[in-house]
């Protein structure tokens, strides 16, 4: 299989679904869901229409392509930041950036499905492949290294506020250009073990955290494809 050709053909195939409403596309595919991740479910189902689910998965695995969705509000701004898999606190401190799990993932290509809410409903606006630039990857590296450093030193928690909320020292969205770190658990008891006891609280576990692409960075990605 010529995977590069398959990728190009897949994108061409998917273009016919753009500018249709989400409800219309679900109707065309004869599937329905009330899941919060309905945009992803729909995008994955559309990709599987190309030559089947197994072929699509083989293309993604071989070409290191990740399917992601972006939901835009009516004003064209992203509705939310984009999350990635929960950070393995104990695993990341044993990694180097160059061979890290996150670098391998983030340095792949992304197949973005962009949805936009309008007065008439939610529409699939555009589909495109994207790869992070060298400069932006370097910015991600800085966030990754800072996160690893805090975990290694046991300095992950800054304080517990008056409402009992954990405030971390991880890079936040206000202080970064590309990505930040914030919780990604189902709730406050969705926990992961820390590699070193936190010096401020004495905690040996904390809520799951993930790297997230910033709202403004996602907006930049979408605007570059106009």
Short mmCIF file of N, CA and C in Angstrom, two decimals, residues 124-185:
data_model
loop_
_atom_site.label_atom_id
_atom_site.label_comp_id
_atom_site.label_asym_id
_atom_site.label_seq_id
_atom_site.Cartn_x
_atom_site.Cartn_y
_atom_site.Cartn_z
N UNK A 124 -19.86 20.85 9.89
CA UNK A 124 -18.47 20.45 9.63
C UNK A 124 -17.91 21.45 8.63
N UNK A 125 -17.06 22.32 9.10
CA UNK A 125 -16.60 23.44 8.27
C UNK A 125 -15.43 23.08 7.37
N UNK A 126 -14.43 22.38 7.92
CA UNK A 126 -13.25 22.05 7.11
C UNK A 126 -12.53 20.84 7.69
N UNK A 127 -11.74 20.22 6.84
CA UNK A 127 -10.92 19.06 7.21
C UNK A 127 -9.55 19.26 6.59
N UNK A 128 -8.49 19.11 7.39
CA UNK A 128 -7.15 19.28 6.83
C UNK A 128 -6.10 18.57 7.68
N UNK A 129 -4.97 18.30 7.04
CA UNK A 129 -3.81 17.74 7.74
C UNK A 129 -2.93 18.89 8.23
N UNK A 130 -2.33 18.69 9.38
CA UNK A 130 -1.49 19.74 9.97
C UNK A 130 -0.33 19.11 10.70
N UNK A 131 0.82 19.79 10.65
CA UNK A 131 2.00 19.34 11.39
C UNK A 131 2.59 20.53 12.13
N UNK A 132 2.99 20.32 13.36
CA UNK A 132 3.52 21.40 14.18
C UNK A 132 4.85 21.91 13.61
N UNK A 133 5.06 23.22 13.72
CA UNK A 133 6.29 23.81 13.22
C UNK A 133 7.44 23.56 14.18
N UNK A 134 8.66 23.76 13.71
CA UNK A 134 9.84 23.57 14.55
C UNK A 134 9.82 24.52 15.75
N UNK A 135 9.46 25.77 15.52
CA UNK A 135 9.42 26.75 16.60
C UNK A 135 8.37 26.40 17.65
N UNK A 136 7.20 25.99 17.19
CA UNK A 136 6.13 25.64 18.14
C UNK A 136 6.47 24.35 18.90
N UNK A 137 7.14 23.42 18.23
CA UNK A 137 7.57 22.20 18.90
C UNK A 137 8.59 22.53 19.99
N UNK A 138 9.45 23.51 19.73
CA UNK A 138 10.43 23.93 20.73
C UNK A 138 9.72 24.54 21.95
N UNK A 139 8.63 25.25 21.70
CA UNK A 139 7.84 25.81 22.79
C UNK A 139 7.22 24.69 23.64
N UNK A 140 6.71 23.67 22.97
CA UNK A 140 6.14 22.51 23.67
C UNK A 140 7.23 21.82 24.51
N UNK A 141 8.41 21.74 23.95
CA UNK A 141 9.54 21.13 24.67
C UNK A 141 9.77 21.83 26.00
N UNK A 142 9.71 23.15 26.00
CA UNK A 142 9.93 23.91 27.23
C UNK A 142 8.88 23.60 28.28
N UNK A 143 7.63 23.47 27.86
CA UNK A 143 6.55 23.14 28.79
C UNK A 143 6.73 21.72 29.32
N UNK A 144 7.12 20.81 28.44
CA UNK A 144 7.35 19.41 28.84
C UNK A 144 8.48 19.32 29.86
N UNK A 145 9.59 20.01 29.59
CA UNK A 145 10.75 19.96 30.49
C UNK A 145 10.42 20.57 31.86
N UNK A 146 9.65 21.66 31.86
CA UNK A 146 9.26 22.29 33.13
C UNK A 146 8.37 21.35 33.93
N UNK A 147 7.47 20.68 33.25
CA UNK A 147 6.57 19.73 33.91
C UNK A 147 7.36 18.58 34.52
N UNK A 148 8.30 18.05 33.76
CA UNK A 148 9.15 16.97 34.27
C UNK A 148 9.96 17.44 35.48
N UNK A 149 10.52 18.63 35.41
CA UNK A 149 11.33 19.18 36.49
C UNK A 149 10.53 19.30 37.78
N UNK A 150 9.29 19.81 37.69
CA UNK A 150 8.45 19.96 38.87
C UNK A 150 8.12 18.62 39.50
N UNK A 151 7.88 17.63 38.67
CA UNK A 151 7.58 16.29 39.17
C UNK A 151 8.81 15.67 39.83
N UNK A 152 9.97 15.87 39.23
CA UNK A 152 11.22 15.33 39.78
C UNK A 152 11.55 15.94 41.15
N UNK A 153 11.21 17.21 41.32
CA UNK A 153 11.57 17.93 42.53
C UNK A 153 10.47 17.92 43.59
N UNK A 154 9.33 17.33 43.25
CA UNK A 154 8.22 17.29 44.21
C UNK A 154 7.60 18.64 44.46
N UNK A 155 7.62 19.52 43.44
CA UNK A 155 7.10 20.88 43.59
C UNK A 155 5.87 21.12 42.72
N UNK A 156 5.00 20.12 42.64
CA UNK A 156 3.88 20.24 41.70
C UNK A 156 2.72 21.07 42.24
N UNK A 157 2.55 21.12 43.54
CA UNK A 157 1.40 21.84 44.11
C UNK A 157 1.86 23.14 44.77
N UNK A 158 1.27 24.24 44.33
CA UNK A 158 1.59 25.54 44.91
C UNK A 158 0.88 25.75 46.23
N UNK A 159 -0.44 25.44 46.23
CA UNK A 159 -1.22 25.62 47.44
C UNK A 159 -2.60 24.98 47.28
N UNK A 160 -3.34 24.93 48.36
CA UNK A 160 -4.75 24.53 48.35
C UNK A 160 -5.54 25.78 48.70
N UNK A 161 -6.43 26.23 47.81
CA UNK A 161 -7.13 27.49 48.08
C UNK A 161 -8.23 27.31 49.13
N UNK A 162 -8.91 28.41 49.44
CA UNK A 162 -9.91 28.39 50.51
C UNK A 162 -11.10 27.48 50.21
N UNK A 163 -11.28 27.14 48.93
CA UNK A 163 -12.37 26.24 48.55
C UNK A 163 -11.90 24.78 48.45
N UNK A 164 -10.63 24.56 48.77
CA UNK A 164 -10.10 23.20 48.72
C UNK A 164 -9.58 22.79 47.35
N UNK A 165 -9.49 23.76 46.43
CA UNK A 165 -9.00 23.46 45.09
C UNK A 165 -7.48 23.44 45.07
N UNK A 166 -6.92 22.44 44.39
CA UNK A 166 -5.47 22.32 44.27
C UNK A 166 -4.97 23.27 43.18
N UNK A 167 -4.05 24.14 43.54
CA UNK A 167 -3.42 25.06 42.59
C UNK A 167 -2.02 24.53 42.32
N UNK A 168 -1.71 24.21 41.07
CA UNK A 168 -0.42 23.61 40.75
C UNK A 168 0.60 24.64 40.27
N UNK A 169 1.83 24.20 40.16
CA UNK A 169 2.90 25.01 39.60
C UNK A 169 3.13 24.73 38.12
N UNK A 170 2.33 23.84 37.55
CA UNK A 170 2.51 23.48 36.14
C UNK A 170 2.27 24.70 35.26
N UNK A 171 2.93 24.77 34.09
CA UNK A 171 2.71 25.89 33.16
C UNK A 171 1.23 26.01 32.80
N UNK A 172 0.65 27.20 33.00
CA UNK A 172 -0.76 27.39 32.69
C UNK A 172 -0.95 28.11 31.36
N UNK A 173 -2.19 28.22 30.93
CA UNK A 173 -2.47 28.79 29.61
C UNK A 173 -2.07 30.26 29.51
N UNK A 174 -2.17 30.98 30.61
CA UNK A 174 -1.85 32.41 30.59
C UNK A 174 -0.36 32.66 30.42
N UNK A 175 0.46 31.66 30.74
CA UNK A 175 1.92 31.86 30.71
C UNK A 175 2.60 31.17 29.53
N UNK A 176 1.81 30.58 28.63
CA UNK A 176 2.39 29.82 27.51
C UNK A 176 1.78 30.25 26.18
N UNK A 177 2.46 29.91 25.09
CA UNK A 177 2.00 30.27 23.76
C UNK A 177 1.31 29.13 23.02
N UNK A 178 1.75 27.91 23.27
CA UNK A 178 1.26 26.77 22.49
C UNK A 178 0.46 25.79 23.33
N UNK A 179 1.04 25.33 24.43
CA UNK A 179 0.33 24.35 25.24
C UNK A 179 0.55 24.60 26.73
N UNK A 180 -0.30 24.02 27.53
CA UNK A 180 -0.23 24.16 28.98
C UNK A 180 -0.61 22.83 29.63
N UNK A 181 -0.55 22.81 30.95
CA UNK A 181 -0.90 21.60 31.70
C UNK A 181 -2.05 21.93 32.63
N UNK A 182 -3.05 21.08 32.62
CA UNK A 182 -4.16 21.25 33.56
C UNK A 182 -4.86 19.91 33.78
N UNK A 183 -5.78 19.83 34.76
CA UNK A 183 -6.42 18.54 35.06
C UNK A 183 -7.14 17.92 33.88
N UNK A 184 -7.17 16.60 33.88
CA UNK A 184 -7.86 15.86 32.84
C UNK A 184 -8.47 14.58 33.41
N UNK A 185 -8.95 14.67 34.62
CA UNK A 185 -9.62 13.52 35.22
C UNK A 185 -11.12 13.68 35.17
#
